[in-house]
Amino acid sequence: NPDGLPYGRRVGISFKNHVFWVYSEDRRYVHEVIFSEFDDPRLYLAKNRFEIEPVGRMSHVAGLQANGDILYIGKTDAVYGLVGGSAESFRLQRLPMPFGFTGNRGMANVGGLSIGFSTRNDFSTTVNGFEVDQPDNIVAMSPDSYKFIGDKVLTLIRQTTAGSYYESHAKFWPDLGGVFFLPRRAGTAAAARDALFLDVESNAFWEWNIASAVSPNAMEFANNRMHLGCQDGRIKYFDATAPRDDGADFTSYWGSGPITYPGGFPRRKFSIDRAIVWGSQTSGAVPTFSIANEDGTFNSMGTFALSTAGTEINIAGRDNNIASYFSNIRVTFASNGVRQRIRKIALLLKPIGNPVS
């Protein structure tokens, strides 16, 4: 054990050439932050520690996340920011966040934002005499602002139960432009695990399940690959050339939202006569093009190949292409398609009848 570091510290991180530790298994230190001497991660002096609002065994300090020049320190219901270039100039301030976070793997740095799991207190439940911090949402935060972005997947985030938690994980996936999440789970036995992917540009989530044959407990992005540390001690990675990953398929699609005839809504009916889609894919099956009219039911207009030169889909005369005041289109990607992307869509609209006055 490093000199001066009390036993049982579970969360550590490097910041400004110091190593910081929180989340003690000793009740006397649940509100304490300890940091090493400058450039000496094995030496911890008595002066290099401070407490953050000690309130008995409640609201303990349990999270660390470094992003640029700020070290976020998470309690189970609050977030603090530490800035400064050395121990002599460190300054601590409570940030305007109505939530907390735990661990040091449940947040990912995406530019100036930290995106990851927020927590709330569950004062009614304790484990080993300590409060249990419940996963509550996914949040994007900067030093002076925050936004909850996990409302669409709250059921998955909050479905964990009180017990011996495995830590939640979040990691930025640069070549896919998003954040990969493994929500926390209870217990230590090998089991299937839920996973989430957040596309940063569209704020859309994809949910799927990684089978018990993999049973990931950790992850790291290195050498342009996302690696998983597994329950059986093996390290596996996602293969971009494979049509699917181990686990259940999930449906992925792009939807347009309501489309109206230019200048005519709600006074002119129209139909979609033709569509041209520009895109690309590496291999696998091709996507499906569908149209929904006012009743909201999507009807397939057939499959098409994604091409950088554009693929024309002739829809005129199809039985399901009914004239309407507004329509929606959807492109559903094949479950075994590899790296399917849409760049642009053009539609030829045909007016039907005279405008309603």
Coordinates of C-alpha atoms in Angstrom, one line a residue:
N1 CA 0.0 0.0 0.0
P2 CA 1.4 3.5 -0.9
D3 CA 2.8 5.5 2.0
G4 CA 0.1 7.4 3.9
L5 CA -2.8 6.0 1.7
P6 CA -5.5 4.4 4.0
Y7 CA -6.6 1.0 2.9
G8 CA -9.7 0.5 0.8
R9 CA -9.6 3.5 -1.6
R10 CA -11.6 2.3 -4.6
V11 CA -11.6 5.2 -7.1
G12 CA -8.4 6.9 -8.3
I13 CA -7.4 9.3 -11.1
S14 CA -4.4 11.3 -12.3
F15 CA -4.8 15.1 -12.4
K16 CA -2.1 17.8 -12.7
N17 CA 0.7 15.3 -11.8
H18 CA -1.1 14.2 -8.7
V19 CA -3.1 11.0 -8.1
F20 CA -6.4 11.6 -6.4
W21 CA -8.4 8.9 -4.4
V22 CA -11.9 8.8 -3.0
Y23 CA -14.6 6.2 -2.0
S24 CA -13.1 4.7 1.1
E25 CA -14.4 1.4 2.6
D26 CA -13.6 2.9 6.0
R27 CA -16.6 4.9 7.3
R28 CA -14.2 7.5 8.8
Y29 CA -13.1 8.6 5.4
V30 CA -16.3 8.5 3.2
H31 CA -16.2 12.3 2.7
E32 CA -12.4 12.6 2.2
V33 CA -10.4 13.3 -0.9
I34 CA -6.7 12.3 -0.8
F35 CA -4.0 13.2 -3.3
S36 CA -0.4 12.3 -3.7
E37 CA 2.7 14.5 -3.7
F38 CA 3.6 16.2 -7.0
D39 CA 5.0 13.6 -9.5
D40 CA 5.1 10.9 -6.7
P41 CA 2.1 8.7 -6.9
R42 CA 3.3 6.6 -3.9
L43 CA 3.7 9.3 -1.3
Y44 CA 0.6 10.7 0.5
L45 CA 1.2 13.3 3.2
A46 CA -1.3 14.2 5.9
K47 CA -1.7 17.7 4.5
N48 CA -2.8 16.5 1.1
R49 CA -6.4 15.7 2.0
F50 CA -9.6 17.5 2.6
E51 CA -13.3 16.7 3.4
I52 CA -16.3 17.7 1.4
E53 CA -19.4 18.5 3.5
P54 CA -19.3 15.6 5.8
V55 CA -22.8 14.4 6.7
G56 CA -22.4 11.2 8.6
R57 CA -22.5 8.2 6.2
M58 CA -24.8 10.0 3.7
S59 CA -23.7 11.6 0.5
H60 CA -20.3 10.2 0.5
V61 CA -17.5 11.2 -2.0
A62 CA -17.5 8.5 -4.6
G63 CA -16.6 9.8 -8.1
L64 CA -13.7 11.4 -10.0
Q65 CA -13.6 12.7 -13.6
A66 CA -10.8 14.9 -15.1
N67 CA -11.6 17.0 -18.2
G68 CA -9.0 19.5 -19.3
D69 CA -8.2 21.9 -16.4
I70 CA -11.0 20.8 -14.1
L71 CA -11.3 17.7 -11.9
Y72 CA -14.9 16.8 -11.2
I73 CA -15.5 15.3 -7.8
G74 CA -18.8 13.5 -7.4
K75 CA -20.8 12.9 -4.3
T76 CA -23.9 10.8 -4.6
D77 CA -26.1 13.9 -4.9
A78 CA -23.7 16.7 -5.8
V79 CA -20.8 17.7 -8.0
Y80 CA -17.7 19.8 -7.1
G81 CA -15.0 21.2 -9.3
L82 CA -11.3 21.4 -8.4
V83 CA -9.0 23.7 -10.4
G84 CA -5.5 24.9 -10.1
G85 CA -2.0 24.0 -11.2
S86 CA -0.6 22.6 -8.0
A87 CA -1.5 21.7 -4.4
E88 CA -0.8 25.2 -3.3
S89 CA -3.2 26.7 -5.8
F90 CA -6.0 24.1 -5.8
R91 CA -9.5 25.6 -5.4
L92 CA -12.7 23.6 -4.7
Q93 CA -16.2 24.9 -5.6
R94 CA -19.6 23.3 -5.6
L95 CA -21.1 23.3 -9.1
P96 CA -24.7 24.0 -9.9
M97 CA -25.7 20.4 -10.5
P98 CA -28.7 18.7 -8.8
F99 CA -27.2 15.3 -9.1
G100 CA -24.1 13.3 -8.3
F101 CA -21.9 10.6 -9.9
T102 CA -19.8 7.7 -8.8
G103 CA -16.7 5.9 -10.0
N104 CA -14.2 7.1 -12.6
R105 CA -15.4 5.1 -15.6
G106 CA -19.0 6.2 -15.9
M107 CA -18.2 9.5 -17.6
A108 CA -16.6 10.1 -21.0
N109 CA -15.0 13.3 -22.3
V110 CA -16.4 14.6 -25.5
G111 CA -14.7 17.8 -26.3
G112 CA -15.4 20.2 -23.4
L113 CA -18.3 18.1 -22.1
S114 CA -18.3 15.1 -19.8
I115 CA -21.2 12.7 -20.7
G116 CA -22.1 9.8 -18.4
F117 CA -24.4 8.4 -15.7
S118 CA -25.8 10.7 -13.0
T119 CA -26.9 9.3 -9.6
R120 CA -29.3 10.1 -6.8
N121 CA -29.4 9.0 -3.2
D122 CA -31.5 6.1 -2.0
F123 CA -31.5 6.8 1.7
S124 CA -33.9 3.8 2.3
T125 CA -31.3 1.2 1.3
T126 CA -27.8 0.6 2.6
V127 CA -25.1 -1.9 1.8
N128 CA -22.5 -2.7 4.5
G129 CA -23.9 0.3 6.4
F130 CA -23.5 2.8 3.6
E131 CA -26.1 4.5 1.4
V132 CA -26.8 3.1 -2.0
D133 CA -26.5 5.6 -4.9
Q134 CA -29.0 4.7 -7.6
P135 CA -28.4 5.4 -11.3
D136 CA -30.8 8.1 -12.4
N137 CA -30.1 9.5 -15.9
I138 CA -27.4 10.2 -18.5
V139 CA -26.1 13.8 -18.3
A140 CA -23.9 16.1 -20.4
M141 CA -22.1 18.6 -18.2
S142 CA -19.6 21.4 -18.3
P143 CA -18.3 23.4 -15.3
D144 CA -21.3 25.8 -15.5
S145 CA -24.1 23.9 -17.1
Y146 CA -25.7 20.5 -17.6
K147 CA -28.5 18.8 -19.5
F148 CA -30.1 15.4 -18.9
I149 CA -30.1 13.5 -22.2
G150 CA -31.2 10.0 -21.1
D151 CA -34.9 10.4 -20.9
K152 CA -35.5 8.0 -23.8
V153 CA -33.7 5.2 -22.0
L154 CA -34.6 5.8 -18.3
T155 CA -36.1 2.3 -17.8
L156 CA -32.8 0.7 -18.8
I157 CA -30.7 3.1 -16.7
R158 CA -32.8 2.7 -13.5
Q159 CA -33.5 -1.0 -13.7
T160 CA -30.5 -2.0 -11.6
T161 CA -31.4 -3.1 -8.0
A162 CA -29.7 -2.5 -4.7
G163 CA -26.7 -4.8 -4.1
S164 CA -23.1 -5.2 -4.9
Y165 CA -22.8 -3.1 -8.0
Y166 CA -20.4 -3.4 -10.8
E167 CA -19.4 0.0 -11.9
S168 CA -21.1 1.7 -14.9
H169 CA -19.0 2.5 -17.9
A170 CA -18.9 5.2 -20.6
K171 CA -16.4 5.6 -23.3
F172 CA -16.1 8.0 -26.3
W173 CA -16.0 6.1 -29.6
P174 CA -14.3 8.5 -32.0
D175 CA -14.7 6.8 -35.4
L176 CA -18.4 6.3 -34.8
G177 CA -18.9 9.8 -33.4
G178 CA -20.7 8.7 -30.2
V179 CA -20.5 7.4 -26.6
F180 CA -20.7 3.7 -25.7
F181 CA -22.4 2.9 -22.4
L182 CA -22.5 -0.2 -20.1
P183 CA -25.1 0.6 -17.4
R184 CA -24.3 -0.8 -13.9
R185 CA -25.6 -4.2 -13.0
A186 CA -25.9 -6.0 -9.7
G187 CA -23.9 -9.2 -8.7
T188 CA -20.7 -10.8 -9.8
A189 CA -21.8 -13.8 -11.8
A190 CA -21.2 -13.9 -15.6
A191 CA -24.4 -12.7 -17.3
A192 CA -25.7 -11.0 -20.4
R193 CA -25.3 -7.2 -20.2
D194 CA -27.3 -4.3 -21.6
A195 CA -25.5 -1.8 -23.7
L196 CA -26.3 1.7 -25.2
F197 CA -24.8 3.7 -27.9
L198 CA -25.4 7.5 -28.1
D199 CA -24.9 9.2 -31.5
V200 CA -23.6 12.7 -30.4
E201 CA -24.8 14.5 -33.6
S202 CA -28.4 13.3 -33.6
N203 CA -28.8 12.5 -29.8
A204 CA -30.3 9.2 -30.8
F205 CA -29.8 6.1 -28.6
W206 CA -29.4 2.5 -29.8
E207 CA -30.0 -0.3 -27.2
W208 CA -28.9 -3.9 -27.4
N209 CA -27.7 -6.8 -25.3
I210 CA -24.2 -8.3 -25.1
A211 CA -24.5 -12.1 -24.4
S212 CA -23.3 -13.9 -21.4
A213 CA -20.7 -15.6 -23.6
V214 CA -18.9 -12.2 -23.6
S215 CA -20.0 -10.8 -20.2
P216 CA -18.0 -7.5 -20.4
N217 CA -16.9 -5.8 -17.1
A218 CA -14.7 -3.0 -18.6
M219 CA -13.9 -1.3 -21.9
E220 CA -11.2 0.8 -23.5
F221 CA -10.8 2.5 -26.9
A222 CA -7.3 1.9 -28.3
N223 CA -5.7 1.3 -31.7
N224 CA -8.9 2.5 -33.4
R225 CA -10.9 -0.3 -31.7
M226 CA -13.3 -0.6 -28.8
H227 CA -12.0 -3.3 -26.5
L228 CA -14.0 -5.2 -23.8
G229 CA -12.5 -6.7 -20.7
C230 CA -14.6 -9.8 -20.0
Q231 CA -15.6 -11.9 -17.0
D232 CA -13.5 -14.9 -18.1
G233 CA -10.3 -12.8 -18.2
R234 CA -10.2 -12.4 -22.0
I235 CA -10.1 -9.2 -24.0
K236 CA -12.4 -8.9 -27.0
Y237 CA -13.0 -6.1 -29.5
F238 CA -15.7 -4.9 -31.9
D239 CA -14.8 -5.9 -35.5
A240 CA -16.0 -3.3 -38.0
T241 CA -15.9 -5.9 -40.9
A242 CA -18.3 -8.3 -39.2
P243 CA -22.0 -8.0 -40.0
R244 CA -23.1 -8.3 -36.3
D245 CA -21.7 -8.4 -32.8
D246 CA -22.3 -11.1 -30.2
G247 CA -25.7 -10.5 -28.8
A248 CA -29.2 -9.7 -29.9
D249 CA -29.9 -7.7 -33.1
F250 CA -31.4 -4.3 -32.7
T251 CA -33.4 -2.4 -35.3
S252 CA -31.8 0.7 -36.6
Y253 CA -33.5 3.2 -38.9
W254 CA -33.7 6.8 -40.1
G255 CA -37.0 8.6 -40.1
S256 CA -37.9 11.9 -41.8
G257 CA -40.7 13.1 -39.5
P258 CA -43.8 14.7 -41.2
I259 CA -43.3 15.9 -44.8
T260 CA -45.8 18.4 -46.2
Y261 CA -46.3 19.7 -49.8
P262 CA -44.4 23.1 -50.0
G263 CA -46.8 25.9 -49.3
G264 CA -49.8 23.5 -49.3
F265 CA -50.2 22.2 -45.8
P266 CA -52.9 21.4 -44.9
R267 CA -54.7 22.4 -48.1
R268 CA -53.2 20.1 -50.8
K269 CA -52.8 16.4 -51.0
F270 CA -49.8 14.9 -52.7
S271 CA -48.0 11.6 -53.3
I272 CA -44.3 10.7 -53.4
D273 CA -43.5 9.6 -56.9
R274 CA -39.8 9.0 -56.6
A275 CA -36.9 9.0 -54.1
I276 CA -33.2 9.2 -54.6
V277 CA -31.0 8.1 -51.7
W278 CA -27.2 8.7 -51.5
G279 CA -25.2 6.6 -49.1
S280 CA -22.8 3.8 -48.6
Q281 CA -22.3 0.5 -46.8
T282 CA -19.4 -2.0 -46.6
S283 CA -21.3 -5.3 -46.9
G284 CA -24.4 -7.3 -45.8
A285 CA -28.1 -7.0 -46.8
V286 CA -29.6 -3.8 -48.1
P287 CA -32.0 -1.4 -46.4
T288 CA -35.8 -1.0 -46.9
F289 CA -37.6 2.2 -47.9
S290 CA -41.1 2.8 -46.4
I291 CA -43.8 5.5 -46.5
A292 CA -46.4 6.3 -43.9
N293 CA -49.4 8.4 -44.7
E294 CA -51.8 10.2 -42.3
D295 CA -52.8 7.0 -40.5
G296 CA -49.1 6.5 -39.3
T297 CA -48.7 3.0 -40.7
F298 CA -45.5 2.4 -42.6
N299 CA -45.7 0.5 -45.8
S300 CA -42.7 -1.0 -47.5
M301 CA -41.8 0.3 -51.0
G302 CA -39.0 -2.3 -51.4
T303 CA -35.3 -2.6 -50.7
F304 CA -32.5 -0.7 -52.4
A305 CA -28.7 -0.6 -52.4
L306 CA -26.9 2.3 -50.8
S307 CA -24.6 4.0 -53.3
T308 CA -22.5 7.1 -53.3
A309 CA -23.8 7.8 -56.8
G310 CA -27.4 7.7 -55.6
T311 CA -30.1 5.0 -56.0
E312 CA -33.4 5.9 -57.5
I313 CA -36.6 4.3 -56.0
N314 CA -39.6 4.5 -58.3
I315 CA -42.7 4.7 -56.2
A316 CA -45.3 6.0 -58.7
G317 CA -48.3 3.6 -59.1
R318 CA -47.6 1.5 -56.0
D319 CA -50.8 0.5 -54.2
N320 CA -49.5 1.6 -50.8
N321 CA -48.5 5.1 -52.1
I322 CA -51.8 6.8 -51.2
A323 CA -52.2 10.6 -51.6
S324 CA -52.3 12.4 -48.3
Y325 CA -51.9 15.8 -46.7
F326 CA -48.6 14.8 -45.1
S327 CA -46.3 11.7 -45.2
N328 CA -43.4 10.2 -43.4
I329 CA -40.6 8.2 -44.9
R330 CA -38.3 5.7 -43.1
V331 CA -35.2 3.8 -44.1
T332 CA -34.7 0.7 -42.1
F333 CA -31.2 -0.7 -42.1
A334 CA -30.6 -4.5 -42.3
S335 CA -29.6 -6.1 -39.1
N336 CA -26.6 -7.8 -40.8
G337 CA -25.6 -4.7 -42.8
V338 CA -22.2 -3.3 -42.2
R339 CA -21.5 0.4 -41.8
Q340 CA -24.7 1.6 -43.5
R341 CA -24.8 5.4 -43.9
I342 CA -27.2 7.8 -45.5
R343 CA -25.7 11.1 -46.9
K344 CA -28.7 12.7 -48.7
I345 CA -32.3 12.0 -49.8
A346 CA -34.2 13.8 -52.5
L347 CA -38.0 13.3 -53.1
L348 CA -40.2 14.0 -56.1
L349 CA -43.6 15.1 -54.8
K350 CA -46.7 15.0 -57.0
P351 CA -49.7 17.2 -56.1
I352 CA -53.1 15.5 -56.2
G353 CA -56.3 17.6 -56.8
N354 CA -56.9 21.2 -56.1
P355 CA -56.0 23.0 -52.9
V356 CA -58.8 23.3 -50.3
S357 CA -59.8 26.9 -49.8

